[in-house]
Amino acid sequence: MPACAPKTGQKGQLSAKTDHSRWRMLNERGVHTWHYLKSEEEVKAWPQTTADKWYLGIPTGLPELKPAKTPLDAVKNGLDFYKELQLTAGNWGCEYGGPMFLLPGLIVTWTVTNTAIPDNIRIEIRNYILARANDDGGWGLHIEGESTAFGTAMNYTALRLLGCDADIPQMTKARATLHKMGGAKCGPHWAKFWLSVLGACEWDIVNPCPPELWLLPDWAPISPWRWWIHMRQVFLPMSWVYSQRWTYPETQIVRELRKELFVEDHASINWGSHRNTIYEKDDFNPKSCILLVIFWIFANVWPYIRPNFLKQRAEDWVWKLIQMEDKNTDFTNLGPVNSPMNFLVCYIKEGPDAYSVKRHRERVHDFLWMKDEGMMMNGTNGLQAWDTAFSIQAVMDAGLAEDPKYKKMLVKALEFLEDQQVRENVDDQAICYRQQRKGAWTFSNKDQGYAVSDCISEALKAVLLLQRTPGYPILLDDQRIFDAVDTLLTYQNASGGCASYEPQRGSEKLELLNAAEVFGHIMVEYDYPECTTAVVTALSLFSKYYPDYRTQEIHLFKSRCLDYIRRAQYPDGRWYGSWGICFTYAAQFALESLASIGETYANSEHSRKGCDYLIAHQRADGGWSESYKSCEQNTWIDHPSGSQVVMTAWACMGLLEAHYPDREPIERGLKLIMGRQQKNGEWKQEAIEGVFNKSCMISYPNYKFVFPIKALGIYARRYGD
Ligand code: LAN
């Protein structure tokens, strides 16, 4: 029986699950891949760890602990559970799901590159996608979002490519929902792109992605090197494939999809006239008039006057940039969108047997993650360095670093960060427009190699704090710390704030060229209160230990950061958070920035307003709960399912940082957090915590440990237990 066919005689029923007790996560110095053990011998030789069980939703068997009576008890109980999830390399792992548009890109790529998909993976991806369908049968942009044409068309296609029958009830329902939205022709640009690669759409439906843009001189205000790195690294392979208009040779499944994905007869569709037909719920960021005019010219005039030599030169240059990206990341690539696309380009350009294709085939597995619902694709190749840095800080904040019980865990975590510091810049840094990175940390691991301002900062803080604690080894010498700071000091924007991967390189007006419809704020880097705060606090800590290193520059850098933090506050006291939901996440950071220079509730208008804003949104049960819709609408919206542990921790941390004079609201928040702690010390997963590009949510499963532990720990240290 083929792996994904319905069980005999039970049409409509899902194929079986794999045996979850056979899945193992392999962690090779922060490179995470999942493996399915085939034989009993293998199972015996490689036992499932507690972390594996926790990821898979299998009971961990960890013991019940003495009920916590005080905040510090709760911290210790939390740590007793959390330390069992630490991996042997010293880091923590977790799923990093949320976006529902990642797996389909990979599955289209696997299909068109004739990549064999092992049965265990095929079954579990199918299970995950089906488990994540909304009640109407469709899928959203992310796991909590309402169904969109993007989510529905792409996940439907993915399921069909994985062998799902079109007439099982889930597929019939999904198709009906897709048709109500106008069918796949109403999907956004990225859906139209992937479906054209597959041959389910015709290329005329795709808005132009001319690779010639890469030939613009660097001084041109719209040159791609100025765009936000994720956009330009996706545009890069996309423009190459678009220029070739490459399509997968027609197969039976594609012929069937042509019938299923559209409301009208496939042959009757005037593809060129639907480039801008978008289902309303997908059109989060409608295209500007300027962009529509540019697209019209590129679609209707440019093909007739496009000189062949220019096309060739552009494609050659784009290919070189793709090769640099592949080499610099050992084919891991920046993220889960450009990785399958680069894979596809290598396949088209170098043929099925090339080393590049083989390596891409192996490395896309770094993005896959197995959980109770099935197999999903992470938003990055993990968040190893990020979670590990926060974990160390949480224990430090609670004052428990010298407790022998946690020492082994912390030394391992420090060793991990030591191992993961990026020691060199990429060789072709200037040619491929990369940011300096020597001494930096990334969000995930060293292989990916992309420095981020706050990832450097959080890891640097963790290392500095721990190395200076009596009884801990000094693993990073002064020069390595200076390298990190030198790189960090390259991150300030002209406005004073700090961005993510690079300081802002282009005007915010470039947002007028945002063609992706489903996301906001994607074209350039922005100032972020979160990133700025991380940098400020890291520099302050550094100067405490190294008061003579680049003293003046650091002083000026920090004061410009703080000017930005003050300016970024809205009149009602809120700050917009771009990477966590939303005002609660940002408040915690901004209040910490202010406190780092002695501005607290008692003496600062900004701090006061920030606290008052938080207090105004505390719920009757003592907790806080913001909906992801706050990020979309830039106004506070309560989460319908009530107080959330992680948000409550953020709010309490903000108030504690600001030295909010009344302890009562903080205590009520902490009580809620303590009340939600399980008998074995863990906290259960609640609503999604993170966000990017205003509209897409992303999970941070370890936040439910590190932030409650931090908040309770800070309180216990401040006010006694
Ligand atoms: C991330 C995850 C981490 C995040 C923080 C470090 C938390 C933040 O403070 C800075 C920005 C950063 C590094 C970030 C940027 C955008 C990412 C990489 C993501 C949200 C994870 C997934 C997302 C990426 C863009 C997803 C792919 C989608 C595209 C639109 C290309």
Coordinates of N, CA and C and ligand atoms in Angstrom, one line a residue, residues 96 99 101-102 190 228 230-231 234 334-337 379-380 386 443 452 454-455 500-501 519 522 528 530-531 579 585 691-693 698 700 703, ligand 1:
Y96 N 9.8 25.6 15.7 CA 9.8 27.1 15.4 C 8.7 27.3 14.3
P99 N 4.3 30.0 10.6 CA 4.0 30.3 9.2 C 3.5 29.0 8.5
F101 N 3.2 28.9 5.1 CA 3.5 29.0 3.7 C 4.9 28.4 3.4
L102 N 5.5 27.7 4.4 CA 6.9 27.2 4.2 C 6.9 25.8 3.6
W190 N 3.6 35.2 -4.2 CA 4.4 34.0 -3.9 C 3.7 32.7 -4.3
W228 N 15.8 44.9 2.8 CA 15.9 44.0 4.0 C 16.4 42.7 3.5
H230 N 16.0 39.6 4.1 CA 15.1 38.4 3.7 C 14.5 38.7 2.4
M231 N 14.1 39.9 2.1 CA 13.5 40.2 0.8 C 14.4 40.0 -0.3
V234 N 15.3 36.4 -1.0 CA 14.2 35.6 -1.7 C 14.0 36.1 -3.1
L334 N 19.9 31.6 4.2 CA 19.4 32.5 5.3 C 18.1 31.9 5.9
G335 N 17.2 31.4 5.1 CA 15.9 31.1 5.7 C 15.2 30.0 4.9
P336 N 14.0 29.7 5.4 CA 13.2 28.6 4.8 C 12.5 28.9 3.5
V337 N 12.6 30.2 3.0 CA 12.0 30.5 1.7 C 13.1 30.5 0.6
G379 N 10.6 28.2 11.0 CA 10.8 29.6 10.4 C 12.3 29.9 10.2
T380 N 13.2 29.2 10.8 CA 14.6 29.4 10.6 C 15.2 27.9 10.8
W386 N 19.8 31.9 20.4 CA 18.8 32.8 21.0 C 18.3 32.2 22.3
F443 N 21.0 33.9 15.2 CA 19.8 33.5 15.9 C 19.8 32.0 16.1
V452 N 22.9 39.0 13.9 CA 21.7 39.9 14.1 C 22.0 40.7 15.4
D454 N 20.5 41.9 18.0 CA 20.1 41.5 19.3 C 20.5 40.1 19.7
C455 N 20.8 39.2 18.6 CA 21.3 37.9 18.9 C 22.7 38.1 19.5
S500 N 17.8 44.9 12.6 CA 18.0 43.4 12.9 C 19.4 43.0 12.3
Y501 N 19.4 42.6 11.0 CA 20.6 42.0 10.4 C 21.7 43.1 10.0
F519 N 2.6 40.7 3.5 CA 3.4 41.2 4.6 C 3.5 42.7 4.6
I522 N 8.5 45.1 4.9 CA 9.5 44.1 4.5 C 10.7 44.6 3.6
Y528 N 14.1 49.0 15.8 CA 13.2 48.2 16.6 C 13.6 48.5 18.1
E530 N 13.1 46.5 20.5 CA 13.6 45.3 21.1 C 15.1 45.2 20.8
C531 N 15.5 45.3 19.5 CA 16.9 45.2 19.1 C 17.7 46.3 19.8
W579 N 8.7 41.8 16.8 CA 9.2 40.4 16.8 C 8.5 39.5 17.9
Y585 N 5.3 43.0 24.5 CA 6.7 42.6 24.2 C 7.6 43.8 24.2
V691 N 6.1 37.2 16.2 CA 5.5 37.8 14.9 C 6.7 38.2 14.0
F692 N 6.4 38.3 12.7 CA 7.3 39.0 11.8 C 6.5 39.7 10.7
N693 N 7.0 40.8 10.2 CA 6.4 41.5 9.1 C 5.0 41.8 9.4
I698 N 4.6 33.5 14.8 CA 5.6 32.4 14.8 C 5.8 32.0 16.3
Y700 N 7.4 30.6 19.8 CA 8.7 30.5 20.6 C 8.4 29.6 21.8
Y703 N 9.8 30.2 25.4 CA 9.5 31.5 26.1 C 8.7 31.2 27.3
Ligands
LAN1 C1 13.3 36.2 12.9 C2 13.5 35.4 14.1 C3 14.3 36.1 15.2 C4 14.2 37.6 15.1 C5 14.7 38.3 16.4 C6 16.1 38.0 16.8 C7 13.8 37.9 17.6 C8 14.5 39.8 16.2 O1 14.7 40.5 17.4 C9 15.3 40.3 15.0 C10 14.7 39.6 13.7 C11 14.8 38.1 13.8 C12 16.2 37.6 13.5 C13 13.9 37.4 12.7 C14 13.7 38.0 11.4 C15 12.7 37.4 10.4 C16 12.6 35.9 10.5 C17 13.9 35.3 10.1 C18 12.3 35.6 12.0 C19 11.0 36.2 12.4 C20 12.0 34.1 11.9 C21 11.4 33.9 10.5 C22 11.5 35.2 9.7 C23 11.7 35.0 8.2 C24 11.6 36.3 7.4 C25 10.7 33.9 7.7 C26 10.7 33.7 6.2 C27 9.7 34.6 5.6 C28 9.9 35.6 4.7 C29 9.0 36.7 4.6 C30 11.1 35.6 3.8

